[in-house]
PDB file of C-alpha atoms (C1' of nucleotides) in Angstrom:
ATOM      1  CA  MET A   1      -3.966  -7.869   1.330  1.00  0.00           C
ATOM      2  CA  PRO A   2      -2.922  -6.180   4.301  1.00  0.00           C
ATOM      3  CA  GLU A   3      -1.755  -2.564   3.969  1.00  0.00           C
ATOM      4  CA  LEU A   4      -1.509   0.026   6.841  1.00  0.00           C
ATOM      5  CA  PRO A   5      -5.189  -0.004   7.854  1.00  0.00           C
ATOM      6  CA  GLU A   6      -5.389  -3.657   7.983  1.00  0.00           C
ATOM      7  CA  VAL A   7      -2.154  -3.939   9.956  1.00  0.00           C
ATOM      8  CA  GLU A   8      -3.383  -1.252  12.330  1.00  0.00           C
ATOM      9  CA  VAL A   9      -6.628  -3.208  12.932  1.00  0.00           C
ATOM     10  CA  VAL A  10      -4.453  -6.127  13.827  1.00  0.00           C
ATOM     11  CA  ARG A  11      -2.176  -4.065  16.063  1.00  0.00           C
ATOM     12  CA  ARG A  12      -5.335  -2.905  17.978  1.00  0.00           C
ATOM     13  CA  GLY A  13      -6.475  -6.494  18.343  1.00  0.00           C
ATOM     14  CA  LEU A  14      -3.089  -7.408  19.780  1.00  0.00           C
ATOM     15  CA  ALA A  15      -3.248  -4.357  22.227  1.00  0.00           C
ATOM     16  CA  ASP A  16      -6.593  -5.610  23.380  1.00  0.00           C
ATOM     17  CA  HIS A  17      -5.807  -9.289  23.709  1.00  0.00           C
ATOM     18  CA  VAL A  18      -2.053  -9.869  24.160  1.00  0.00           C
ATOM     19  CA  VAL A  19      -0.426  -6.740  25.703  1.00  0.00           C
ATOM     20  CA  GLY A  20       0.046  -7.176  29.471  1.00  0.00           C
ATOM     21  CA  ARG A  21       0.507 -11.040  29.227  1.00  0.00           C
ATOM     22  CA  THR A  22       3.539 -13.155  29.707  1.00  0.00           C
ATOM     23  CA  ILE A  23       4.587 -15.757  27.072  1.00  0.00           C
ATOM     24  CA  GLU A  24       4.938 -19.263  28.530  1.00  0.00           C
ATOM     25  CA  ARG A  25       5.998 -20.933  25.330  1.00  0.00           C
ATOM     26  CA  ALA A  26       6.031 -20.630  21.561  1.00  0.00           C
ATOM     27  CA  GLU A  27       6.205 -23.125  18.814  1.00  0.00           C
ATOM     28  CA  PHE A  28       7.091 -22.486  15.139  1.00  0.00           C
ATOM     29  CA  PHE A  29       6.169 -25.138  12.437  1.00  0.00           C
ATOM     30  CA  GLY A  30       8.584 -25.249   9.446  1.00  0.00           C
ATOM     31  CA  THR A  31      11.490 -22.884   8.946  1.00  0.00           C
ATOM     32  CA  ARG A  32      10.093 -20.372   6.509  1.00  0.00           C
ATOM     33  CA  VAL A  33       8.059 -18.227   8.965  1.00  0.00           C
ATOM     34  CA  ALA A  34      11.120 -17.512  10.923  1.00  0.00           C
ATOM     35  CA  ARG A  35      13.496 -17.197   7.979  1.00  0.00           C
ATOM     36  CA  ARG A  36      14.367 -13.523   8.892  1.00  0.00           C
ATOM     37  CA  HIS A  37      15.240 -14.760  12.421  1.00  0.00           C
ATOM     38  CA  LEU A  38      18.796 -16.028  11.355  1.00  0.00           C
ATOM     39  CA  PRO A  39      19.432 -18.349  14.428  1.00  0.00           C
ATOM     40  CA  GLY A  40      16.264 -20.261  13.291  1.00  0.00           C
ATOM     41  CA  PRO A  41      12.775 -21.236  14.629  1.00  0.00           C
ATOM     42  CA  ARG A  42      13.965 -23.072  17.579  1.00  0.00           C
ATOM     43  CA  ASP A  43      16.111 -20.287  18.899  1.00  0.00           C
ATOM     44  CA  LEU A  44      13.197 -17.878  18.401  1.00  0.00           C
ATOM     45  CA  ALA A  45      10.893 -20.114  20.438  1.00  0.00           C
ATOM     46  CA  ASP A  46      13.329 -20.469  23.079  1.00  0.00           C
ATOM     47  CA  ARG A  47      13.915 -16.717  23.383  1.00  0.00           C
ATOM     48  CA  LEU A  48      10.229 -15.838  23.556  1.00  0.00           C
ATOM     49  CA  ALA A  49       9.545 -18.045  26.682  1.00  0.00           C
ATOM     50  CA  GLY A  50       9.237 -15.986  29.823  1.00  0.00           C
ATOM     51  CA  ASN A  51       8.903 -12.445  28.023  1.00  0.00           C
ATOM     52  CA  HIS A  52       6.257  -9.975  29.082  1.00  0.00           C
ATOM     53  CA  VAL A  53       4.351  -8.201  26.278  1.00  0.00           C
ATOM     54  CA  GLU A  54       4.587  -4.521  27.054  1.00  0.00           C
ATOM     55  CA  ASP A  55       3.142  -2.990  23.921  1.00  0.00           C
ATOM     56  CA  ALA A  56       1.905  -3.599  20.353  1.00  0.00           C
ATOM     57  CA  ARG A  57       3.329  -1.012  17.806  1.00  0.00           C
ATOM     58  CA  ARG A  58       3.426  -0.461  14.063  1.00  0.00           C
ATOM     59  CA  ARG A  59       5.164   1.374  11.455  1.00  0.00           C
ATOM     60  CA  GLY A  60       3.773   1.082   7.870  1.00  0.00           C
ATOM     61  CA  LYS A  61       2.949  -2.675   7.357  1.00  0.00           C
ATOM     62  CA  TYR A  62       5.423  -3.715   9.951  1.00  0.00           C
ATOM     63  CA  LEU A  63       4.096  -4.800  13.286  1.00  0.00           C
ATOM     64  CA  TRP A  64       5.990  -5.598  16.536  1.00  0.00           C
ATOM     65  CA  LEU A  65       5.349  -6.605  20.095  1.00  0.00           C
ATOM     66  CA  VAL A  66       7.691  -4.893  22.664  1.00  0.00           C
ATOM     67  CA  LEU A  67       8.842  -7.712  24.920  1.00  0.00           C
ATOM     68  CA  SER A  68      10.589  -7.392  28.301  1.00  0.00           C
ATOM     69  CA  GLY A  69      12.605 -10.295  29.631  1.00  0.00           C
ATOM     70  CA  PRO A  70      12.954 -11.490  33.252  1.00  0.00           C
ATOM     71  CA  ASP A  71      16.413  -9.687  33.177  1.00  0.00           C
ATOM     72  CA  GLY A  72      14.829  -6.487  32.152  1.00  0.00           C
ATOM     73  CA  SER A  73      16.008  -6.617  28.508  1.00  0.00           C
ATOM     74  CA  ARG A  74      13.729  -5.107  25.838  1.00  0.00           C
ATOM     75  CA  GLN A  75      13.342  -6.483  22.286  1.00  0.00           C
ATOM     76  CA  GLY A  76      10.795  -6.499  19.687  1.00  0.00           C
ATOM     77  CA  LEU A  77       8.999  -9.479  18.087  1.00  0.00           C
ATOM     78  CA  VAL A  78       8.595  -8.180  14.524  1.00  0.00           C
ATOM     79  CA  THR A  79       5.897  -9.567  12.389  1.00  0.00           C
ATOM     80  CA  HIS A  80       5.082  -8.797   8.750  1.00  0.00           C
ATOM     81  CA  LEU A  81       1.853 -10.273   7.351  1.00  0.00           C
ATOM     82  CA  GLY A  82       3.218 -10.181   3.784  1.00  0.00           C
ATOM     83  CA  MET A  83       0.392 -10.917   1.298  1.00  0.00           C
ATOM     84  CA  SER A  84      -1.729 -13.331   3.274  1.00  0.00           C
ATOM     85  CA  GLY A  85      -0.630 -13.425   6.912  1.00  0.00           C
ATOM     86  CA  GLN A  86      -3.017 -13.506   9.837  1.00  0.00           C
ATOM     87  CA  LEU A  87      -2.512 -13.054  13.465  1.00  0.00           C
ATOM     88  CA  LEU A  88      -5.400 -14.834  15.306  1.00  0.00           C
ATOM     89  CA  VAL A  89      -6.223 -14.836  18.949  1.00  0.00           C
ATOM     90  CA  GLU A  90      -7.964 -18.207  19.533  1.00  0.00           C
ATOM     91  CA  ALA A  91      -8.650 -20.849  22.328  1.00  0.00           C
ATOM     92  CA  PRO A  92      -5.907 -23.413  22.454  1.00  0.00           C
ATOM     93  CA  ASP A  93      -8.232 -26.220  21.527  1.00  0.00           C
ATOM     94  CA  ALA A  94      -9.536 -24.438  18.373  1.00  0.00           C
ATOM     95  CA  PRO A  95      -8.980 -26.500  15.267  1.00  0.00           C
ATOM     96  CA  ARG A  96      -5.589 -26.063  13.709  1.00  0.00           C
ATOM     97  CA  GLU A  97      -5.603 -24.037  10.527  1.00  0.00           C
ATOM     98  CA  LYS A  98      -4.177 -25.553   7.330  1.00  0.00           C
ATOM     99  CA  HIS A  99      -1.382 -22.935   7.092  1.00  0.00           C
ATOM    100  CA  LEU A 100      -0.665 -22.560  10.787  1.00  0.00           C
ATOM    101  CA  HIS A 101       3.029 -21.423  11.116  1.00  0.00           C
ATOM    102  CA  ALA A 102       3.433 -20.363  14.857  1.00  0.00           C
ATOM    103  CA  VAL A 103       1.624 -20.733  18.238  1.00  0.00           C
ATOM    104  CA  VAL A 104       2.283 -18.536  21.297  1.00  0.00           C
ATOM    105  CA  ASP A 105       0.866 -19.653  24.603  1.00  0.00           C
ATOM    106  CA  PHE A 106       0.696 -17.402  27.685  1.00  0.00           C
ATOM    107  CA  ASP A 107       1.040 -18.197  31.376  1.00  0.00           C
ATOM    108  CA  ASP A 108      -2.664 -17.538  31.988  1.00  0.00           C
ATOM    109  CA  ASP A 109      -5.852 -19.243  31.065  1.00  0.00           C
ATOM    110  CA  GLY A 110      -6.514 -16.963  28.167  1.00  0.00           C
ATOM    111  CA  PRO A 111      -6.455 -17.536  24.417  1.00  0.00           C
ATOM    112  CA  GLN A 112      -3.317 -18.238  22.422  1.00  0.00           C
ATOM    113  CA  LEU A 113      -1.767 -16.162  19.579  1.00  0.00           C
ATOM    114  CA  ARG A 114      -1.471 -17.916  16.190  1.00  0.00           C
ATOM    115  CA  PHE A 115       0.266 -16.852  13.075  1.00  0.00           C
ATOM    116  CA  VAL A 116      -1.435 -18.272   9.905  1.00  0.00           C
ATOM    117  CA  ASP A 117      -0.205 -17.523   6.290  1.00  0.00           C
ATOM    118  CA  GLN A 118      -1.251 -19.292   3.124  1.00  0.00           C
ATOM    119  CA  ARG A 119       1.604 -17.705   0.969  1.00  0.00           C
ATOM    120  CA  THR A 120       4.149 -17.318   3.741  1.00  0.00           C
ATOM    121  CA  PHE A 121       5.342 -14.110   2.288  1.00  0.00           C
ATOM    122  CA  GLY A 122       5.099 -12.864   5.957  1.00  0.00           C
ATOM    123  CA  GLY A 123       7.206 -13.942   8.862  1.00  0.00           C
ATOM    124  CA  MET A 124       8.372 -13.162  12.381  1.00  0.00           C
ATOM    125  CA  ALA A 125      11.782 -12.383  13.998  1.00  0.00           C
ATOM    126  CA  LEU A 126      13.139 -11.180  17.199  1.00  0.00           C
ATOM    127  CA  ALA A 127      15.207  -8.043  17.033  1.00  0.00           C
ATOM    128  CA  GLU A 128      16.938  -5.478  19.070  1.00  0.00           C
ATOM    129  CA  LEU A 129      15.351  -2.046  19.414  1.00  0.00           C
ATOM    130  CA  THR A 130      17.328   0.948  18.041  1.00  0.00           C
ATOM    131  CA  PRO A 131      17.793   4.144  20.003  1.00  0.00           C
ATOM    132  CA  ASP A 132      14.595   5.389  18.159  1.00  0.00           C
ATOM    133  CA  ASP A 133      12.711   2.437  19.939  1.00  0.00           C
ATOM    134  CA  VAL A 134      12.102   0.815  16.514  1.00  0.00           C
ATOM    135  CA  PRO A 135      13.309  -2.750  15.886  1.00  0.00           C
ATOM    136  CA  GLU A 136      16.369  -3.010  13.749  1.00  0.00           C
ATOM    137  CA  PRO A 137      14.566  -4.689  10.769  1.00  0.00           C
ATOM    138  CA  VAL A 138      12.176  -1.661  10.720  1.00  0.00           C
ATOM    139  CA  ALA A 139      14.717   1.043  11.003  1.00  0.00           C
ATOM    140  CA  HIS A 140      15.103   1.616   7.200  1.00  0.00           C
ATOM    141  CA  ILE A 141      11.331   2.220   6.827  1.00  0.00           C
ATOM    142  CA  ALA A 142      10.061   5.817   6.694  1.00  0.00           C
ATOM    143  CA  PRO A 143       7.324   6.984   9.061  1.00  0.00           C
ATOM    144  CA  ASP A 144       3.721   6.317   7.826  1.00  0.00           C
ATOM    145  CA  PRO A 145       1.299   9.037   7.369  1.00  0.00           C
ATOM    146  CA  LEU A 146      -0.562   8.254  10.526  1.00  0.00           C
ATOM    147  CA  GLU A 147       2.375   8.628  13.105  1.00  0.00           C
ATOM    148  CA  GLY A 148       3.655  11.536  14.832  1.00  0.00           C
ATOM    149  CA  GLY A 149       7.047  11.710  13.137  1.00  0.00           C
ATOM    150  CA  TYR A 150       5.528  11.930   9.683  1.00  0.00           C
ATOM    151  CA  ASP A 151       6.905  15.095   7.909  1.00  0.00           C
ATOM    152  CA  GLN A 152       4.820  15.392   4.694  1.00  0.00           C
ATOM    153  CA  ALA A 153       6.625  18.463   3.469  1.00  0.00           C
ATOM    154  CA  ALA A 154       9.907  16.635   3.648  1.00  0.00           C
ATOM    155  CA  VAL A 155       8.346  13.583   1.718  1.00  0.00           C
ATOM    156  CA  VAL A 156       7.171  16.096  -1.008  1.00  0.00           C
ATOM    157  CA  ARG A 157      10.654  17.608  -1.292  1.00  0.00           C
ATOM    158  CA  ARG A 158      12.147  14.159  -1.714  1.00  0.00           C
ATOM    159  CA  MET A 159       9.602  13.217  -4.279  1.00  0.00           C
ATOM    160  CA  LYS A 160       9.911  16.359  -6.321  1.00  0.00           C
ATOM    161  CA  GLY A 161      13.603  15.510  -6.741  1.00  0.00           C
ATOM    162  CA  LYS A 162      12.996  12.122  -8.189  1.00  0.00           C
ATOM    163  CA  ASP A 163      12.642  11.149 -11.908  1.00  0.00           C
ATOM    164  CA  VAL A 164      10.508   8.172 -10.968  1.00  0.00           C
ATOM    165  CA  ALA A 165       6.698   7.464 -11.441  1.00  0.00           C
ATOM    166  CA  VAL A 166       4.611   8.881  -8.669  1.00  0.00           C
ATOM    167  CA  LYS A 167       3.038   5.476  -8.136  1.00  0.00           C
ATOM    168  CA  ARG A 168       6.449   3.920  -7.711  1.00  0.00           C
ATOM    169  CA  ALA A 169       7.356   6.483  -5.084  1.00  0.00           C
ATOM    170  CA  LEU A 170       4.071   5.919  -3.304  1.00  0.00           C
ATOM    171  CA  LEU A 171       5.018   2.191  -3.037  1.00  0.00           C
ATOM    172  CA  ASP A 172       8.549   2.948  -1.866  1.00  0.00           C
ATOM    173  CA  GLN A 173       8.525   2.163   1.800  1.00  0.00           C
ATOM    174  CA  THR A 174      11.652   4.246   2.405  1.00  0.00           C
ATOM    175  CA  LEU A 175       9.927   7.491   1.229  1.00  0.00           C
ATOM    176  CA  VAL A 176       6.508   7.001   2.986  1.00  0.00           C
ATOM    177  CA  SER A 177       5.403   3.730   4.385  1.00  0.00           C
ATOM    178  CA  GLY A 178       2.270   1.805   4.697  1.00  0.00           C
ATOM    179  CA  VAL A 179       0.849   2.445   1.169  1.00  0.00           C
ATOM    180  CA  GLY A 180       0.418  -0.646  -0.958  1.00  0.00           C
ATOM    181  CA  ASN A 181      -1.030  -1.319  -4.458  1.00  0.00           C
ATOM    182  CA  ILE A 182      -4.628  -0.822  -3.373  1.00  0.00           C
ATOM    183  CA  TYR A 183      -4.458   2.607  -1.523  1.00  0.00           C
ATOM    184  CA  ALA A 184      -1.906   3.870  -4.003  1.00  0.00           C
ATOM    185  CA  ASP A 185      -4.396   3.386  -6.799  1.00  0.00           C
ATOM    186  CA  GLU A 186      -7.236   4.860  -4.554  1.00  0.00           C
ATOM    187  CA  ALA A 187      -5.048   7.985  -3.665  1.00  0.00           C
ATOM    188  CA  LEU A 188      -4.219   8.566  -7.337  1.00  0.00           C
ATOM    189  CA  TRP A 189      -7.779   8.319  -8.388  1.00  0.00           C
ATOM    190  CA  ARG A 190      -8.900  10.800  -5.720  1.00  0.00           C
ATOM    191  CA  ALA A 191      -6.058  13.172  -6.604  1.00  0.00           C
ATOM    192  CA  GLN A 192      -6.799  12.753 -10.377  1.00  0.00           C
ATOM    193  CA  VAL A 193      -3.227  11.887 -11.176  1.00  0.00           C
ATOM    194  CA  HIS A 194      -1.987   9.177 -13.350  1.00  0.00           C
ATOM    195  CA  GLY A 195       0.438   6.914 -11.604  1.00  0.00           C
ATOM    196  CA  GLU A 196       3.102   6.906 -14.207  1.00  0.00           C
ATOM    197  CA  ARG A 197       3.572  10.594 -14.243  1.00  0.00           C
ATOM    198  CA  LEU A 198       7.022  11.398 -12.894  1.00  0.00           C
ATOM    199  CA  CYS A 199       7.291  13.065  -9.514  1.00  0.00           C
ATOM    200  CA  SER A 200       9.632  15.631 -10.888  1.00  0.00           C
ATOM    201  CA  SER A 201       7.051  16.727 -13.467  1.00  0.00           C
ATOM    202  CA  LEU A 202       4.264  17.224 -10.840  1.00  0.00           C
ATOM    203  CA  THR A 203       4.067  20.425  -8.691  1.00  0.00           C
ATOM    204  CA  LYS A 204       4.650  20.234  -5.143  1.00  0.00           C
ATOM    205  CA  PRO A 205       1.003  21.009  -4.272  1.00  0.00           C
ATOM    206  CA  THR A 206      -0.030  18.144  -6.531  1.00  0.00           C
ATOM    207  CA  LEU A 207       2.366  15.719  -4.801  1.00  0.00           C
ATOM    208  CA  ALA A 208       1.139  17.047  -1.405  1.00  0.00           C
ATOM    209  CA  ARG A 209      -2.460  16.387  -2.695  1.00  0.00           C
ATOM    210  CA  VAL A 210      -1.675  12.877  -3.637  1.00  0.00           C
ATOM    211  CA  LEU A 211      -0.131  12.271  -0.100  1.00  0.00           C
ATOM    212  CA  ASP A 212      -3.198  13.886   1.544  1.00  0.00           C
ATOM    213  CA  HIS A 213      -5.418  11.500  -0.239  1.00  0.00           C
ATOM    214  CA  ALA A 214      -3.241   8.493   0.642  1.00  0.00           C
ATOM    215  CA  ARG A 215      -3.611   9.408   4.284  1.00  0.00           C
ATOM    216  CA  GLU A 216      -7.194  10.109   4.038  1.00  0.00           C
ATOM    217  CA  VAL A 217      -8.171   7.034   2.221  1.00  0.00           C
ATOM    218  CA  MET A 218      -6.215   4.849   4.721  1.00  0.00           C
ATOM    219  CA  LEU A 219      -7.917   6.697   7.649  1.00  0.00           C
ATOM    220  CA  GLU A 220     -11.347   5.945   6.066  1.00  0.00           C
ATOM    221  CA  ALA A 221     -10.460   2.208   5.430  1.00  0.00           C
ATOM    222  CA  LEU A 222      -9.317   2.108   9.059  1.00  0.00           C
ATOM    223  CA  GLY A 223     -12.638   3.380  10.246  1.00  0.00           C
ATOM    224  CA  GLN A 224     -14.446   0.610   8.279  1.00  0.00           C
ATOM    225  CA  GLY A 225     -11.889  -2.193   9.675  1.00  0.00           C
ATOM    226  CA  GLY A 226      -9.797  -2.389   6.571  1.00  0.00           C
ATOM    227  CA  THR A 227     -10.071  -3.903   3.160  1.00  0.00           C
ATOM    228  CA  SER A 228     -10.700  -7.563   2.453  1.00  0.00           C
ATOM    229  CA  PHE A 229     -11.465  -9.428  -0.808  1.00  0.00           C
ATOM    230  CA  ASP A 230     -10.896 -13.064  -0.179  1.00  0.00           C
ATOM    231  CA  ALA A 231     -11.055 -13.463   3.616  1.00  0.00           C
ATOM    232  CA  LEU A 232      -7.346 -13.972   3.743  1.00  0.00           C
ATOM    233  CA  TYR A 233      -7.079 -10.924   5.858  1.00  0.00           C
ATOM    234  CA  VAL A 234      -9.003 -10.972   9.034  1.00  0.00           C
ATOM    235  CA  ASN A 235      -8.515  -9.144  12.464  1.00  0.00           C
ATOM    236  CA  VAL A 236      -7.581 -11.100  15.406  1.00  0.00           C
ATOM    237  CA  ASN A 237     -11.003 -12.296  16.004  1.00  0.00           C
ATOM    238  CA  GLY A 238     -11.529 -13.619  12.581  1.00  0.00           C
ATOM    239  CA  ALA A 239     -13.811 -10.851  11.292  1.00  0.00           C
ATOM    240  CA  SER A 240     -13.111  -9.170   7.962  1.00  0.00           C
ATOM    241  CA  GLY A 241     -13.298  -5.541   7.167  1.00  0.00           C
ATOM    242  CA  HIS A 242     -15.499  -4.155   4.435  1.00  0.00           C
ATOM    243  CA  PHE A 243     -13.685  -1.190   2.896  1.00  0.00           C
ATOM    244  CA  ASP A 244     -13.650  -3.011  -0.477  1.00  0.00           C
ATOM    245  CA  ARG A 245     -17.185  -1.783  -0.956  1.00  0.00           C
ATOM    246  CA  SER A 246     -15.870   1.844  -1.082  1.00  0.00           C
ATOM    247  CA  LEU A 247     -13.079   1.338  -3.626  1.00  0.00           C
ATOM    248  CA  HIS A 248     -13.319   3.677  -6.689  1.00  0.00           C
ATOM    249  CA  ALA A 249     -10.371   2.414  -8.725  1.00  0.00           C
ATOM    250  CA  TYR A 250      -8.691  -0.786  -7.528  1.00  0.00           C
ATOM    251  CA  GLY A 251     -10.201  -3.908  -9.033  1.00  0.00           C
ATOM    252  CA  GLN A 252     -12.879  -1.810 -10.812  1.00  0.00           C
ATOM    253  CA  GLU A 253     -11.874  -2.551 -14.430  1.00  0.00           C
ATOM    254  CA  GLY A 254     -14.711  -1.749 -16.903  1.00  0.00           C
ATOM    255  CA  ARG A 255     -16.877  -0.257 -14.143  1.00  0.00           C
ATOM    256  CA  PRO A 256     -18.041   3.507 -14.798  1.00  0.00           C
ATOM    257  CA  CYS A 257     -15.799   5.895 -12.865  1.00  0.00           C
ATOM    258  CA  ASP A 258     -17.634   7.220  -9.929  1.00  0.00           C
ATOM    259  CA  ARG A 259     -16.782  10.802 -10.980  1.00  0.00           C
ATOM    260  CA  CYS A 260     -17.268  10.952 -14.720  1.00  0.00           C
ATOM    261  CA  GLY A 261     -18.683   7.609 -15.945  1.00  0.00           C
ATOM    262  CA  THR A 262     -15.769   6.622 -18.084  1.00  0.00           C
ATOM    263  CA  PRO A 263     -14.896   2.930 -17.733  1.00  0.00           C
ATOM    264  CA  ILE A 264     -11.973   2.265 -15.319  1.00  0.00           C
ATOM    265  CA  ARG A 265      -8.924   0.927 -17.079  1.00  0.00           C
ATOM    266  CA  ARG A 266      -6.472  -1.816 -15.812  1.00  0.00           C
ATOM    267  CA  GLU A 267      -2.801  -1.364 -16.995  1.00  0.00           C
ATOM    268  CA  ALA A 268       0.264  -3.391 -16.144  1.00  0.00           C
ATOM    269  CA  PHE A 269       2.890  -1.406 -13.990  1.00  0.00           C
ATOM    270  CA  MET A 270       5.812  -2.697 -12.017  1.00  0.00           C
ATOM    271  CA  ASN A 271       4.677  -6.319 -12.824  1.00  0.00           C
ATOM    272  CA  ARG A 272       1.171  -5.747 -11.075  1.00  0.00           C
ATOM    273  CA  SER A 273      -1.975  -4.200 -12.093  1.00  0.00           C
ATOM    274  CA  SER A 274      -2.863  -0.420 -11.883  1.00  0.00           C
ATOM    275  CA  TYR A 275      -6.506   0.797 -12.141  1.00  0.00           C
ATOM    276  CA  SER A 276      -7.321   4.365 -13.087  1.00  0.00           C
ATOM    277  CA  CYS A 277      -9.829   6.567 -14.868  1.00  0.00           C
ATOM    278  CA  PRO A 278      -8.748   7.345 -18.514  1.00  0.00           C
ATOM    279  CA  ARG A 279     -10.531  10.731 -18.410  1.00  0.00           C
ATOM    280  CA  CYS A 280      -9.793  12.000 -14.804  1.00  0.00           C
ATOM    281  CA  GLN A 281      -6.355  10.588 -14.716  1.00  0.00           C
ATOM    282  CA  PRO A 282      -4.734  11.322 -18.158  1.00  0.00           C
ATOM    283  CA  ARG A 283      -1.181  10.142 -18.771  1.00  0.00           C
ATOM    284  CA  ARG A 284      -0.186  13.686 -19.918  1.00  0.00           C
ATOM    285  CA  ARG A 285      -1.753  16.946 -18.887  1.00  0.00           C
ATOM    286  CA  ALA A 286      -4.916  17.586 -21.218  1.00  0.00           C
ATOM    287  CA  ARG A 287      -4.417  20.427 -23.682  1.00  0.00           C
ATOM    288  CA  ARG A 288      -6.722  23.395 -23.274  1.00  0.00           C
ATOM    289  CA  GLY A 289      -9.154  24.329 -25.952  1.00  0.00           C
TER     290      GLY A 289
ATOM    291  C1'  DA B   1      25.002   4.273  -4.912  1.00  0.00           C
ATOM    292  C1'  DG B   2      20.701   4.483  -6.543  1.00  0.00           C
ATOM    293  C1'  DA B   3      17.368   2.186  -9.420  1.00  0.00           C
ATOM    294  C1'  DA B   4      15.117  -1.872 -11.329  1.00  0.00           C
ATOM    295  C1'  DC B   5      14.331  -6.664 -11.732  1.00  0.00           C
ATOM    296  C1'  DG B   6      13.198 -11.438 -10.103  1.00  0.00           C
ATOM    297  C1'  DC B   7      12.025 -14.493  -6.732  1.00  0.00           C
ATOM    298  C1'  DC B   8       9.596 -16.353  -2.720  1.00  0.00           C
ATOM    299  C1'  DC B   9       4.653 -18.950  -2.161  1.00  0.00           C
ATOM    300  C1'  DT B  10      -0.140 -21.112  -2.650  1.00  0.00           C
ATOM    301  C1'  DG B  11      -4.821 -20.976  -4.239  1.00  0.00           C
ATOM    302  C1'  DC B  12      -7.895 -19.703  -7.572  1.00  0.00           C
ATOM    303  C1'  DT B  13      -9.329 -18.659 -12.331  1.00  0.00           C
ATOM    304  C1'  DG B  14      -9.682 -19.042 -17.156  1.00  0.00           C
ATOM    305  C1'  DG B  15      -8.494 -21.056 -21.465  1.00  0.00           C
ATOM    306  C1'  DC B  16      -7.821 -25.044 -24.246  1.00  0.00           C
TER     307       DC B  16
ATOM    308  C1'  DT C   1     -13.434 -32.754 -17.093  1.00  0.00           C
ATOM    309  C1'  DG C   2      -8.651 -31.910 -16.371  1.00  0.00           C
ATOM    310  C1'  DC C   3      -4.499 -29.777 -16.575  1.00  0.00           C
ATOM    311  C1'  DC C   4      -1.611 -25.830 -16.564  1.00  0.00           C
ATOM    312  C1'  DA C   5      -0.226 -21.032 -17.310  1.00  0.00           C
ATOM    313  C1'  DG C   6      -1.254 -16.812 -15.332  1.00  0.00           C
ATOM    314  C1'  DC C   7      -2.278 -13.828 -11.752  1.00  0.00           C
ATOM    315  C1'  DA C   8      -2.381 -11.996  -6.965  1.00  0.00           C
ATOM    316  C1'  DG C   9       1.819  -8.818  -4.849  1.00  0.00           C
ATOM    317  C1'  DG C  10       5.444  -6.819  -0.377  1.00  0.00           C
ATOM    318  C1'  DG C  11       9.862  -6.952   0.393  1.00  0.00           C
ATOM    319  C1'  DC C  12      14.499  -8.192  -0.296  1.00  0.00           C
ATOM    320  C1'  DG C  13      18.647 -10.052  -2.518  1.00  0.00           C
ATOM    321  C1'  DT C  14      20.836  -9.513  -6.733  1.00  0.00           C
ATOM    322  C1'  DT C  15      22.145  -7.128 -10.703  1.00  0.00           C
ATOM    323  C1'  DC C  16      22.959  -3.201 -13.590  1.00  0.00           C
TER     324       DC C  16
END
DNA sequence: AGAACGCCCTGCTGGC
DNA sequence: TGCCAGCAGGGCGTTC
């Protein structure tokens, strides 16, 4: 399940293997992968041909290639991996994956870029760059904790003013981007805060602590090549990360908390699962005495 | 207008 | 053994 660290691993792979090359042709299979590209997959393929890949960038879980056309125009090939998307760099004669949705060939003898996605929650689209140098479909996303424009004090102020659960706020990509269900649970476990506590009821230092941990846990995961449970996520070379060995809360139902030994609980929240320690992360502040 | 819900999709798992 | 409901869940369109 690609969240920020996994997407960053993919971005680095693209920087190494795709940036600096020129697209010769592209092909999209089916219509779903290009559903966000309103003129359709054929138009997308036609527009990609002849573009030079200048850069590979990321904000939160969004990834894009900065393309320059023969006429000097610049656009972004925006890619979201969704739940199960993979960008793979492979030899053109490598066997076709079962859920192959797109192939990009370059005008050299190097490998091709493939988009594979089992559940096709992900997709690709070509978009104009805004004056902030961010593709239009990414403009509404807040900076992520690993980028320069990230202003944590401002995020804390916005959160403090909201009567919403702190986990809901962590997952709100317009507040802070890149955090998904896994790293939200890990950050809340580290901060010893229950995800259903309201932002407005937490102190600013506590909110800052939660965000600090979100940033730290994602940095640690990045250092280990990301998290992977089921081999759906891989980097561009097909190798999985192994941060899942370091999880303290997510997916750990019934296992003793690494801090206090109390069994980790699983609760339904926002139509998905939340994992937390009942003792370290009480729903309400424990009474003294 | 901001918040919350439901749908998109496929593969795997568990229960009967 | 087989079938099917349930689950995994990010983001966005729709609804309230």
